[in-house]
Short mmCIF file of C-alpha atoms in Angstrom, two decimals:
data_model
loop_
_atom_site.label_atom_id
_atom_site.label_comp_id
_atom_site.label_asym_id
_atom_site.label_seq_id
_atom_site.Cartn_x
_atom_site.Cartn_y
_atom_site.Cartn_z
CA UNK A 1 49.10 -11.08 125.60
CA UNK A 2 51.12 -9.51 122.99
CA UNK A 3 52.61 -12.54 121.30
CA UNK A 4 48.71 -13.85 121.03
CA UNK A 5 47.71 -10.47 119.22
CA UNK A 6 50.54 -10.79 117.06
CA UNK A 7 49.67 -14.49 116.49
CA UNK A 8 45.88 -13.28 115.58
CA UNK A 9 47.02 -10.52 113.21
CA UNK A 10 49.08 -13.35 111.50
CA UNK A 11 45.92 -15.19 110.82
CA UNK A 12 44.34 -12.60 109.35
CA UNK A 13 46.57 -12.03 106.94
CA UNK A 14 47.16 -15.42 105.73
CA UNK A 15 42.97 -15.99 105.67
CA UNK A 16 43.21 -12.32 103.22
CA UNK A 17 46.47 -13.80 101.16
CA UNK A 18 44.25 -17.45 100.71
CA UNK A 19 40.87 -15.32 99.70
CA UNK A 20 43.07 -13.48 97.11
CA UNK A 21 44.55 -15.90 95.39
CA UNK A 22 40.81 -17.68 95.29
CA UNK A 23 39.75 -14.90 93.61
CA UNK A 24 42.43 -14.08 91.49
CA UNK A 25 42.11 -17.86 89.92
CA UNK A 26 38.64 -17.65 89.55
CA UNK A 27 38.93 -14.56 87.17
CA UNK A 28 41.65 -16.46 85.76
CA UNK A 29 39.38 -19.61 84.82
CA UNK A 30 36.06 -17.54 83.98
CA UNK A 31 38.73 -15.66 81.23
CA UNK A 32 39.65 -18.69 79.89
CA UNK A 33 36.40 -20.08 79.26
CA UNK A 34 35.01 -17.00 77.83
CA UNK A 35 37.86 -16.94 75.63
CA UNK A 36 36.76 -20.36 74.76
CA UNK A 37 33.01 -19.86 73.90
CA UNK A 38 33.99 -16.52 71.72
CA UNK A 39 35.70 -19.46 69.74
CA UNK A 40 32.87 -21.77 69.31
CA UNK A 41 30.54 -18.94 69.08
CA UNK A 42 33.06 -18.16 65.72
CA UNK A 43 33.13 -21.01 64.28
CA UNK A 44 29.36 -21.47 64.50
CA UNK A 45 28.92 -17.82 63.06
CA UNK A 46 31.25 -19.01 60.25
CA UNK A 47 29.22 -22.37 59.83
CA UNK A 48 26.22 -20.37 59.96
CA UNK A 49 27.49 -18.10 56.85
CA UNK A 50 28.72 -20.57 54.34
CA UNK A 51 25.36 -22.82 55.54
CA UNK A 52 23.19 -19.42 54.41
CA UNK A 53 25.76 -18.85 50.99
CA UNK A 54 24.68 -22.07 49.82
CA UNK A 55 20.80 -21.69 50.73
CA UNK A 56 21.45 -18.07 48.69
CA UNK A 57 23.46 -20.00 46.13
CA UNK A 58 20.51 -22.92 45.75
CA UNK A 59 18.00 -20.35 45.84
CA UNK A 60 19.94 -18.34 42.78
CA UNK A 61 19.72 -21.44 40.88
CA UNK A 62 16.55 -22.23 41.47
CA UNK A 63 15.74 -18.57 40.56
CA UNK A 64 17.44 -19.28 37.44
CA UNK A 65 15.43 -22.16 36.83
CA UNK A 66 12.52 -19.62 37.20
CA UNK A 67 13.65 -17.34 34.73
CA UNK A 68 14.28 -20.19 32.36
CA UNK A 69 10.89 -20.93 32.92
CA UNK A 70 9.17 -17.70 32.50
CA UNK A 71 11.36 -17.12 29.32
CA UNK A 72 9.44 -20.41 27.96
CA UNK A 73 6.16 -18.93 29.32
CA UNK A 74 6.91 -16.43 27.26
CA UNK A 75 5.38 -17.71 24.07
CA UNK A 76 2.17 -17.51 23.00
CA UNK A 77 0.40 -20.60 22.44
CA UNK A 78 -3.51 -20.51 20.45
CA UNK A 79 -4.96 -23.32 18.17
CA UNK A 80 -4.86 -23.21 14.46
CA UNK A 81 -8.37 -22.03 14.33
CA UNK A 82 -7.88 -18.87 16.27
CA UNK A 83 -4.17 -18.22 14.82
CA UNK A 84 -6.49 -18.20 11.67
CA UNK A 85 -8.98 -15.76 12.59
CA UNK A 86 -6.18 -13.29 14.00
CA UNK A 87 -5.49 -12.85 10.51
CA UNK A 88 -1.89 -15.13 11.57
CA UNK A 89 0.00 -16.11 8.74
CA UNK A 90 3.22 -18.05 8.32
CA UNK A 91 6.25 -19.24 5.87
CA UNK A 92 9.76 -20.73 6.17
CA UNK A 93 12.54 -19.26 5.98
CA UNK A 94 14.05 -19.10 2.43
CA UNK A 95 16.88 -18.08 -0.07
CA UNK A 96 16.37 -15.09 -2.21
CA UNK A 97 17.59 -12.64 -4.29
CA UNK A 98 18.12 -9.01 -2.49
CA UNK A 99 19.84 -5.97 -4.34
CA UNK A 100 22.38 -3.82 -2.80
CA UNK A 101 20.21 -0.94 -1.82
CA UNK A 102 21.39 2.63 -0.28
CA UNK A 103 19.23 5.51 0.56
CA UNK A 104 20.05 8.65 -0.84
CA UNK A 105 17.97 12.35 -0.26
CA UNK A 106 15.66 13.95 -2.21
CA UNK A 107 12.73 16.79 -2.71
CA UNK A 108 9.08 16.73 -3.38
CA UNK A 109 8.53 19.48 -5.54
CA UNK A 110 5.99 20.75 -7.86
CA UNK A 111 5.15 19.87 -11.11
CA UNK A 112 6.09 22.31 -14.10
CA UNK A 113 4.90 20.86 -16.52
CA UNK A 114 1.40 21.13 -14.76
CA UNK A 115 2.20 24.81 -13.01
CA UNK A 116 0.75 28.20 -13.87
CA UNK A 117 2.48 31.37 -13.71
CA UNK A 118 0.18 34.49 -13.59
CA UNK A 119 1.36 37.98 -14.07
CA UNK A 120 -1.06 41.01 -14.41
CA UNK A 121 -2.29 42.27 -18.27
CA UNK A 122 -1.85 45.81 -16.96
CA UNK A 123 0.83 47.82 -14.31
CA UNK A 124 -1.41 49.29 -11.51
CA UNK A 125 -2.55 49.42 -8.17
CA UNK A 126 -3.76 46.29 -6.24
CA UNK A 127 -7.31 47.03 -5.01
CA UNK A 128 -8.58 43.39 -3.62
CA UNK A 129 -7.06 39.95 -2.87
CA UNK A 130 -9.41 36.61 -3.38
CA UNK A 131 -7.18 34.07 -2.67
CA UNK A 132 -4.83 32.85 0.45
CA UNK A 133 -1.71 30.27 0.15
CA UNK A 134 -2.99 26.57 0.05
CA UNK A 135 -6.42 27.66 -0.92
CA UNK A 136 -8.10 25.60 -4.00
CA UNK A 137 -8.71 27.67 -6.83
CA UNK A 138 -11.17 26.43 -9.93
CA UNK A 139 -10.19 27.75 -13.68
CA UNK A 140 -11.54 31.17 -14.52
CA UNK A 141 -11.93 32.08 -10.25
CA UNK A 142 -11.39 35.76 -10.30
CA UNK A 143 -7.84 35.88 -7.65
CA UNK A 144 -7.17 39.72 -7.74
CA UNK A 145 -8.59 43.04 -9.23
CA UNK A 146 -6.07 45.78 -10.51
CA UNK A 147 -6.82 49.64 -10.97
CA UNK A 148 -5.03 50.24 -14.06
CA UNK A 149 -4.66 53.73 -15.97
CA UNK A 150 -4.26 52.75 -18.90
CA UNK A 151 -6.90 50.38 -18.91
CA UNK A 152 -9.29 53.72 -18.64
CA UNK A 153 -7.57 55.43 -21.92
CA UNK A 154 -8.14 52.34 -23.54
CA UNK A 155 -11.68 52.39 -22.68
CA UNK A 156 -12.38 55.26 -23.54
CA UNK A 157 -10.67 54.83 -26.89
CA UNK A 158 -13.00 52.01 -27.11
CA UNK A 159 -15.84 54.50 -26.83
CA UNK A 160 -14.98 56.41 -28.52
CA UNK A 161 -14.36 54.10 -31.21
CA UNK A 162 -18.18 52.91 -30.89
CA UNK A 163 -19.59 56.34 -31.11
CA UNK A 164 -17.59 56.75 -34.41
CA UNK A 165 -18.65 53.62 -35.54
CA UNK A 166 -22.36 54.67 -34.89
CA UNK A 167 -21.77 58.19 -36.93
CA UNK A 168 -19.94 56.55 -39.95
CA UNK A 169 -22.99 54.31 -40.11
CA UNK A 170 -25.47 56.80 -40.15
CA UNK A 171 -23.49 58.22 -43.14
CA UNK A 172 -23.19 55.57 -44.81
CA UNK A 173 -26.68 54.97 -45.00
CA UNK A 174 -27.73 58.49 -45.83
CA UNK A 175 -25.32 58.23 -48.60
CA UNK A 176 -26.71 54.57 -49.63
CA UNK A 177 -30.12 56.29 -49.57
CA UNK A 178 -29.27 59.24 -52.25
CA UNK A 179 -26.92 57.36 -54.42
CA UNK A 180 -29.87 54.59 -54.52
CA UNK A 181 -32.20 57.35 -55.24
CA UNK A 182 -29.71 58.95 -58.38
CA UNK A 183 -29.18 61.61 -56.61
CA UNK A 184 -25.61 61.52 -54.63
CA UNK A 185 -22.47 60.17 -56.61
CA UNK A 186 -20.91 57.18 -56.79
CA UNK A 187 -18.02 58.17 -55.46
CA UNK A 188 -19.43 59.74 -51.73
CA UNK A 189 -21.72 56.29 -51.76
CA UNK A 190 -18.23 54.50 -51.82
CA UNK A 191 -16.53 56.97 -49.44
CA UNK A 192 -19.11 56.71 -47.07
CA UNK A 193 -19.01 52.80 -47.40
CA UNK A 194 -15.30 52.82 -46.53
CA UNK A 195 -15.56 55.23 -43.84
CA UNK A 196 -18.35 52.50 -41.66
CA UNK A 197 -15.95 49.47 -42.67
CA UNK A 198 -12.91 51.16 -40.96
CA UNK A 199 -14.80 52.10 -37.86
CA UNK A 200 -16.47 48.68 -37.64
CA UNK A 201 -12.85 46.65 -37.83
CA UNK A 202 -11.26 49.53 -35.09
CA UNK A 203 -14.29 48.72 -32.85
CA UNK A 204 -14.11 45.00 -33.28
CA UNK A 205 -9.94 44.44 -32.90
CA UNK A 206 -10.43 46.83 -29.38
CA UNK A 207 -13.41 44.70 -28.23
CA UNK A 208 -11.55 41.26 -29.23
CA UNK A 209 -8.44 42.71 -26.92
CA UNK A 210 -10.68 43.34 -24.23
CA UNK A 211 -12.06 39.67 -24.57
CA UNK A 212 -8.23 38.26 -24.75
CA UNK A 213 -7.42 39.81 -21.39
CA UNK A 214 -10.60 38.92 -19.76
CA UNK A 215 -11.63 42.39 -19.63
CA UNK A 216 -15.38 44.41 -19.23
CA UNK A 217 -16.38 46.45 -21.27
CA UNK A 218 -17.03 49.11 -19.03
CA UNK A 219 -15.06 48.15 -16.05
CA UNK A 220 -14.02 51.57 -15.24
CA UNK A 221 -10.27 50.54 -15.10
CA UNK A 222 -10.55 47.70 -12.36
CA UNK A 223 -8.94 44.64 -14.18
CA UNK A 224 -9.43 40.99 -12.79
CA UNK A 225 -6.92 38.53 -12.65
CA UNK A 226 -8.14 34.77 -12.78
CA UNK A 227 -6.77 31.49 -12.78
CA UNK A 228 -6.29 29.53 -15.84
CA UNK A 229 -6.36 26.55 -14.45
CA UNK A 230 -7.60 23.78 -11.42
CA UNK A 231 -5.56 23.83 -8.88
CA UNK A 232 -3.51 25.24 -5.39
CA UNK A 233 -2.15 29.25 -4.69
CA UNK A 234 1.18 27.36 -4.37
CA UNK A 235 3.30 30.93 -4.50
CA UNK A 236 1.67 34.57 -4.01
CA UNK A 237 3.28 38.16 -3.96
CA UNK A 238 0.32 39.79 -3.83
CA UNK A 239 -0.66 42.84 -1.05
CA UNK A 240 -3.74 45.46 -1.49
CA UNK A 241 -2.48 48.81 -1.89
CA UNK A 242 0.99 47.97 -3.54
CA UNK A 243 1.59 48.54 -7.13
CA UNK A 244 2.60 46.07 -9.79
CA UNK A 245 4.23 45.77 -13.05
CA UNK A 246 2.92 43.43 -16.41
CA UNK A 247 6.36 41.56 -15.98
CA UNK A 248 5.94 40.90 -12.08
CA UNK A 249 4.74 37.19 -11.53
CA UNK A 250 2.14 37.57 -8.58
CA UNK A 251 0.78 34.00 -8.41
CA UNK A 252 1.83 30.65 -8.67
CA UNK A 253 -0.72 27.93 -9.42
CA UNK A 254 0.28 24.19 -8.96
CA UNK A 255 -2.15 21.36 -10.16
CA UNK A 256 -3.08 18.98 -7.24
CA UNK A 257 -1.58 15.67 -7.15
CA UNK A 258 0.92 16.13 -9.45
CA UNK A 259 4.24 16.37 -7.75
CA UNK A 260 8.09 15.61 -9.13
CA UNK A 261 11.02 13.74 -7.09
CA UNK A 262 14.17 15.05 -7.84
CA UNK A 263 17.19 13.90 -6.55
CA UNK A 264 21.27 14.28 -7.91
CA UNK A 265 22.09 10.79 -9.16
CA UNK A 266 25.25 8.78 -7.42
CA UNK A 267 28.22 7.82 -9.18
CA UNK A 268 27.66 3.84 -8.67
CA UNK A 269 23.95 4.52 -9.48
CA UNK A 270 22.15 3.56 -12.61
CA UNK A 271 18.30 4.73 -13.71
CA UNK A 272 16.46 4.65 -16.85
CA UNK A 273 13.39 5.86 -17.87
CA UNK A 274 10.03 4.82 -16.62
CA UNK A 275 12.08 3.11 -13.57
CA UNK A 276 10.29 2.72 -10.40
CA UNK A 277 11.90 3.73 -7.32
CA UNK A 278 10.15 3.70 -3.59
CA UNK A 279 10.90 6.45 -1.65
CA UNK A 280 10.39 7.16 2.02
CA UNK A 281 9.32 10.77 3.80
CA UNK A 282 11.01 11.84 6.77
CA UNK A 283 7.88 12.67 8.71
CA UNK A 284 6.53 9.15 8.18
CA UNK A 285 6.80 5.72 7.90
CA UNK A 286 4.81 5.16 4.61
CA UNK A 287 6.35 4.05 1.32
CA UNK A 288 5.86 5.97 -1.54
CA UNK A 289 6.42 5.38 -5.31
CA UNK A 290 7.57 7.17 -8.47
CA UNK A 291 8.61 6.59 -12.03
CA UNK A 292 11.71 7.87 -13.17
CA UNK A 293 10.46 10.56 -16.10
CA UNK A 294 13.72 12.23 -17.23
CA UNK A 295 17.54 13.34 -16.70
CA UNK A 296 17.84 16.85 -16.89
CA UNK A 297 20.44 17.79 -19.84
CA UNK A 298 22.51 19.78 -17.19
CA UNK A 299 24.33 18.67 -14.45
CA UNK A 300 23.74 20.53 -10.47
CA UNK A 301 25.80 23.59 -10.11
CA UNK A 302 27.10 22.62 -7.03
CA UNK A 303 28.17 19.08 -7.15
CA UNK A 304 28.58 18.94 -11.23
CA UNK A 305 26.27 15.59 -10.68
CA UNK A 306 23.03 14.67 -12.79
CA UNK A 307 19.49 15.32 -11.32
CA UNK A 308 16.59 13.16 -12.03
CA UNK A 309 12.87 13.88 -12.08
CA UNK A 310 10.73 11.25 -11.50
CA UNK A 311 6.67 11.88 -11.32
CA UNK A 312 4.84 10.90 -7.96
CA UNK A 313 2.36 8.02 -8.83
CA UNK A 314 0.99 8.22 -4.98
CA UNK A 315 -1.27 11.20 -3.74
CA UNK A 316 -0.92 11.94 -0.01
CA UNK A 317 -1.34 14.77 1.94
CA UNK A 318 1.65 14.22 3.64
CA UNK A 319 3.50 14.69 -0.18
CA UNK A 320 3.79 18.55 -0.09
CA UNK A 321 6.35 20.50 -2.36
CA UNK A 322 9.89 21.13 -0.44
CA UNK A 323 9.17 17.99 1.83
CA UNK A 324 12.29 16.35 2.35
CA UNK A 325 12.54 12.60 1.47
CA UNK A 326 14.90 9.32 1.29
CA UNK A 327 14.67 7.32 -2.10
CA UNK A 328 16.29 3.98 -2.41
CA UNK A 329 18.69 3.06 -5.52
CA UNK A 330 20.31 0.08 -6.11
CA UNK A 331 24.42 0.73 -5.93
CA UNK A 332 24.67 -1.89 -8.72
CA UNK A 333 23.18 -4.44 -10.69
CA UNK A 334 23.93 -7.30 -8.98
CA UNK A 335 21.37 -9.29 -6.90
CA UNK A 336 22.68 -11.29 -4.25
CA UNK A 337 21.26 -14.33 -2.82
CA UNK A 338 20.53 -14.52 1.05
CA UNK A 339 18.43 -15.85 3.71
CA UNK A 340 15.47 -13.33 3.92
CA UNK A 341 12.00 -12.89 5.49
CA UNK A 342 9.29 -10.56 5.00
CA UNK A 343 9.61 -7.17 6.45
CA UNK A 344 6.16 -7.28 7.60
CA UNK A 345 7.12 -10.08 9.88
CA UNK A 346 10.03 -7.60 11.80
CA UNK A 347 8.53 -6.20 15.00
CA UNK A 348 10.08 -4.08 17.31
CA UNK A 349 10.64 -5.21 21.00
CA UNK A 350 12.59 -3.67 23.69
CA UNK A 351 14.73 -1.82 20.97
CA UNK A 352 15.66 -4.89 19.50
CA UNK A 353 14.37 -6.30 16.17
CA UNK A 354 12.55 -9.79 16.72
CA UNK A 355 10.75 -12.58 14.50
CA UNK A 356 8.32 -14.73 15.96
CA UNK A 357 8.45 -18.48 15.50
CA UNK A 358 6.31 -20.78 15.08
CA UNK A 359 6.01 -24.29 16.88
CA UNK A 360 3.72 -27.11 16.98
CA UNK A 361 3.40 -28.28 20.51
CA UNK A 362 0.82 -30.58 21.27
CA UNK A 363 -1.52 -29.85 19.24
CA UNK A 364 -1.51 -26.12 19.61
CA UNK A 365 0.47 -23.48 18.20
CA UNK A 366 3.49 -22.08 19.76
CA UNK A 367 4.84 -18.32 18.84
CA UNK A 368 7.67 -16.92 20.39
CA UNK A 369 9.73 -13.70 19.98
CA UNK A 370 13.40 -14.73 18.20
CA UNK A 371 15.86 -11.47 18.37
CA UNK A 372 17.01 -11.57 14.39
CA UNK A 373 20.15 -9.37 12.93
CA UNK A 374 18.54 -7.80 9.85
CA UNK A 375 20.78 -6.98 7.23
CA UNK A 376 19.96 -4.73 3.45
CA UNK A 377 16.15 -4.06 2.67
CA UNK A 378 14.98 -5.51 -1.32
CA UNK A 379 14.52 -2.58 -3.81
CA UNK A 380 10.48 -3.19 -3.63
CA UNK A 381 10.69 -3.07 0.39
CA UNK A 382 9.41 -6.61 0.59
CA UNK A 383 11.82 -8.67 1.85
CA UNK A 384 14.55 -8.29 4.01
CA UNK A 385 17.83 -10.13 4.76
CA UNK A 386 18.52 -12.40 8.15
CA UNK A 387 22.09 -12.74 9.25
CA UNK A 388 21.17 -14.30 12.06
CA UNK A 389 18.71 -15.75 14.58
CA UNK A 390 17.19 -18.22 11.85
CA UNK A 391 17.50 -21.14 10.60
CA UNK A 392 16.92 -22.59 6.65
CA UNK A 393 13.17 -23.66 6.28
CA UNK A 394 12.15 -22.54 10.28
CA UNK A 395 8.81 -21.51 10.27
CA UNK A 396 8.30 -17.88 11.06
CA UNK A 397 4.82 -15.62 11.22
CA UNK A 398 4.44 -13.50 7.87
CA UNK A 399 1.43 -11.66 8.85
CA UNK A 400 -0.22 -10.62 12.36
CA UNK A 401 3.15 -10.32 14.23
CA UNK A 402 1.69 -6.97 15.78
CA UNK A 403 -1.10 -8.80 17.25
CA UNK A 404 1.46 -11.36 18.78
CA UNK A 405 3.39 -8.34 20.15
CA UNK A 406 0.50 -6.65 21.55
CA UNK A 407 -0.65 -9.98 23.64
CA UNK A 408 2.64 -10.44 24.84
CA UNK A 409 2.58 -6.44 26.32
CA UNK A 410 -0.61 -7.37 27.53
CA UNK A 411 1.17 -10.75 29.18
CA UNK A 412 3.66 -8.48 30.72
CA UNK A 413 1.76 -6.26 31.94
CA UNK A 414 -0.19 -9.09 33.78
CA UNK A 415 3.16 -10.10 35.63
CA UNK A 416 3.91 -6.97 36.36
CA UNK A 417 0.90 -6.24 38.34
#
């Protein structure tokens, strides 16, 4: 019975040992073949990678192709007749001659030549004030009144003056009277004759002094200063209450629209005379002229240069005296000939400076945008050089390239939305 139960434990152990191994080779197997699909699971992620680099790759080209496209779209295409009422001009490209111009600063300032200085005829106190800086003033516009002193003794010199004139009148007639009659002499007649004659010239020379300076007769020592001339309170030092001398100049009257340039003249730079230069103002983008009217005799202080004068020829209110400006001067006299288009034809876009083309493509008319490299401006601001971006004799819009850029912002905006 034992040897049996021995025999059946045996069994059991060899049926456990089988069922082991079993199982042990069937992890083995199943870790193999996983090991196996991780590997073709690899390679088909790798397959699967370059497959979607070249679908990104194709669709980067054929995004480029796009591009391409919508850089041809972006011209602007219109038929003769309505490039024609836009106001659309065009030209070729051509050679011409372009000075050497540089800018150099300068300063609006008045005119003295057409300037008025006014001081007071008398010292006194300032009682009113008629006039404000910048106002228009006509000729003969009272601008101040001063209380003078000695305007008062001088009046009343002038009095009495008048009332002396009246008595040597009456004696001279009483005396006319009895020498006509035979019975005064000769010699009072005469005496009484010189005596009105002296009286009449003191009374006349006070009165035509009074006249000189503008004065009333019985102003009561209030004396008015007024402006000699049409024009603008330019300069005033001027306050009610304060008291001024006859030397102190009070106001300064400049004549409107007449205005001087005056620059120091560069070493490499030669002017004459009744030259014309342009000249530019800082606060704006509109070209202004002047003629060249004189050198002054003396050089600047500072830089031991020559300053010119030239008179404005343009009224604008931007033109004020002080304004700071650019003028352009030729560096020398030669002209050099270039490749040039008209500066009204240079547009800005996207900070760059373009021209647009022109091209006739079935039938219709074909502007695009070309970027340009602008070189120096012509001394009359009319033309200006091309380095590059064009081409000898390639058609380019002259006039109404703002109306081009403003459809093709328009255009753009379009897309965007």
């Amino acid at each position: 019975m034992s040897a049996q139960k021995k025999r059946m434990e045996w069994v059991w152990v060899l049926i456990l040992a089988v069922v082991t191994a079993g199982i042990a080779l069937g992890l083995f197997f199943k870790s193999d073949k996983d090991a196996h699909g991780e590997e073709k699971d690899h390679e088909h992620s790798e397959k699967e990678k370059e497959s979607k680099t070249a679908d990104e790759h194709e669709h980067s080209e054929g995004e480029g192709e796009h591009d391409e496209t919508e850089e041809s779209e972006e011209a602007i295409k219109m038929s003769a007749t309505q490039a024609t009422e836009q106001g659309i001009q065009f030209a070729q490209v051509d050679e011409g001659k372009i000075s050497a111009t540089q800018r150099y600063p300068a300063k609006i300032v008045s005119n003295l030549d057409q300037q008025a200085h006014i001081s007071s005829g008398y010292a006194g106190r300032v009682e009113q004030v008629n006039v404000v800086l910048g106002q228009s003033v006509k000729k003969g516009q009272v601008i101040a009144t001063i209380y003078a002193p000695d305007l008062i003794e001088q009046q009343a010199n002038l009095d009495i003056a008048v009332q002396n004139l009246a008595l040597a009148k009456q004696d001279y007639l009483r005396e006319k009277t009895l020498f006509d009659q035979g019975v005064s002499a000769k010699q009072d007649y005469l005496r009484a004759q010189n005596g009105f004659k002296r009286a009449e010239i003191e009374v006349q020379a006070l009165q035509s002094k009074f006249k000189a300076l503008g004065l009333r007769v019985h102003a009561q020592g209030r004396y008015a200063i007024s402006s000699p001339i049409d024009g603008v309170v330019s300069k005033k030092d001027l306050v009610v209450g304060e008291y001024v001398q006859m030397t102190d100049q009070l106001v300064t009257i400049d004549q409107t629209g007449r205005l001087w340039l005056e620059f120091i003249l560069p070493s490499n730079v030669i002017v004459r005379p009744q030259q014309k230069i342009n000249f530019q103002s800082l606060q704006s983008d509109v070209i202004s002229q002047a003629v060249v009217k004189r050198i002054l005799p003396e050089a600047d202080t500072t830089t031991g240069q020559l300053k010119i004068q030239a008179e404005v020829s343009d009224s604008s209110v931007i033109l004020k005296p002080n304004v700071m400006v650019n003028v352009w001067l030729a560096s020398n006299n030669d002209e050099v000939v270039v490749p040039r288009v008209a500066k009204s034809a240079v547009q800005q876009v996207e900070g760059k400076a373009v021209v647009f083309v022109v091209q006739e493509k079935e039938g219709q008319l074909q502007f695009t945008p070309q970027p340009v490299d602008l070189g120096a401006t012509s001394s009359d601001q009319k033309w200006i050089e091309v380095k590059s971006g064009l081409t000898q004799k390639q058609r380019y819009v002259t006039q109404g390239s703002f109306v081009l850029k403003s459809e093709m912002e328009k255009s753009e905006a379009g897309h965007a939305h």
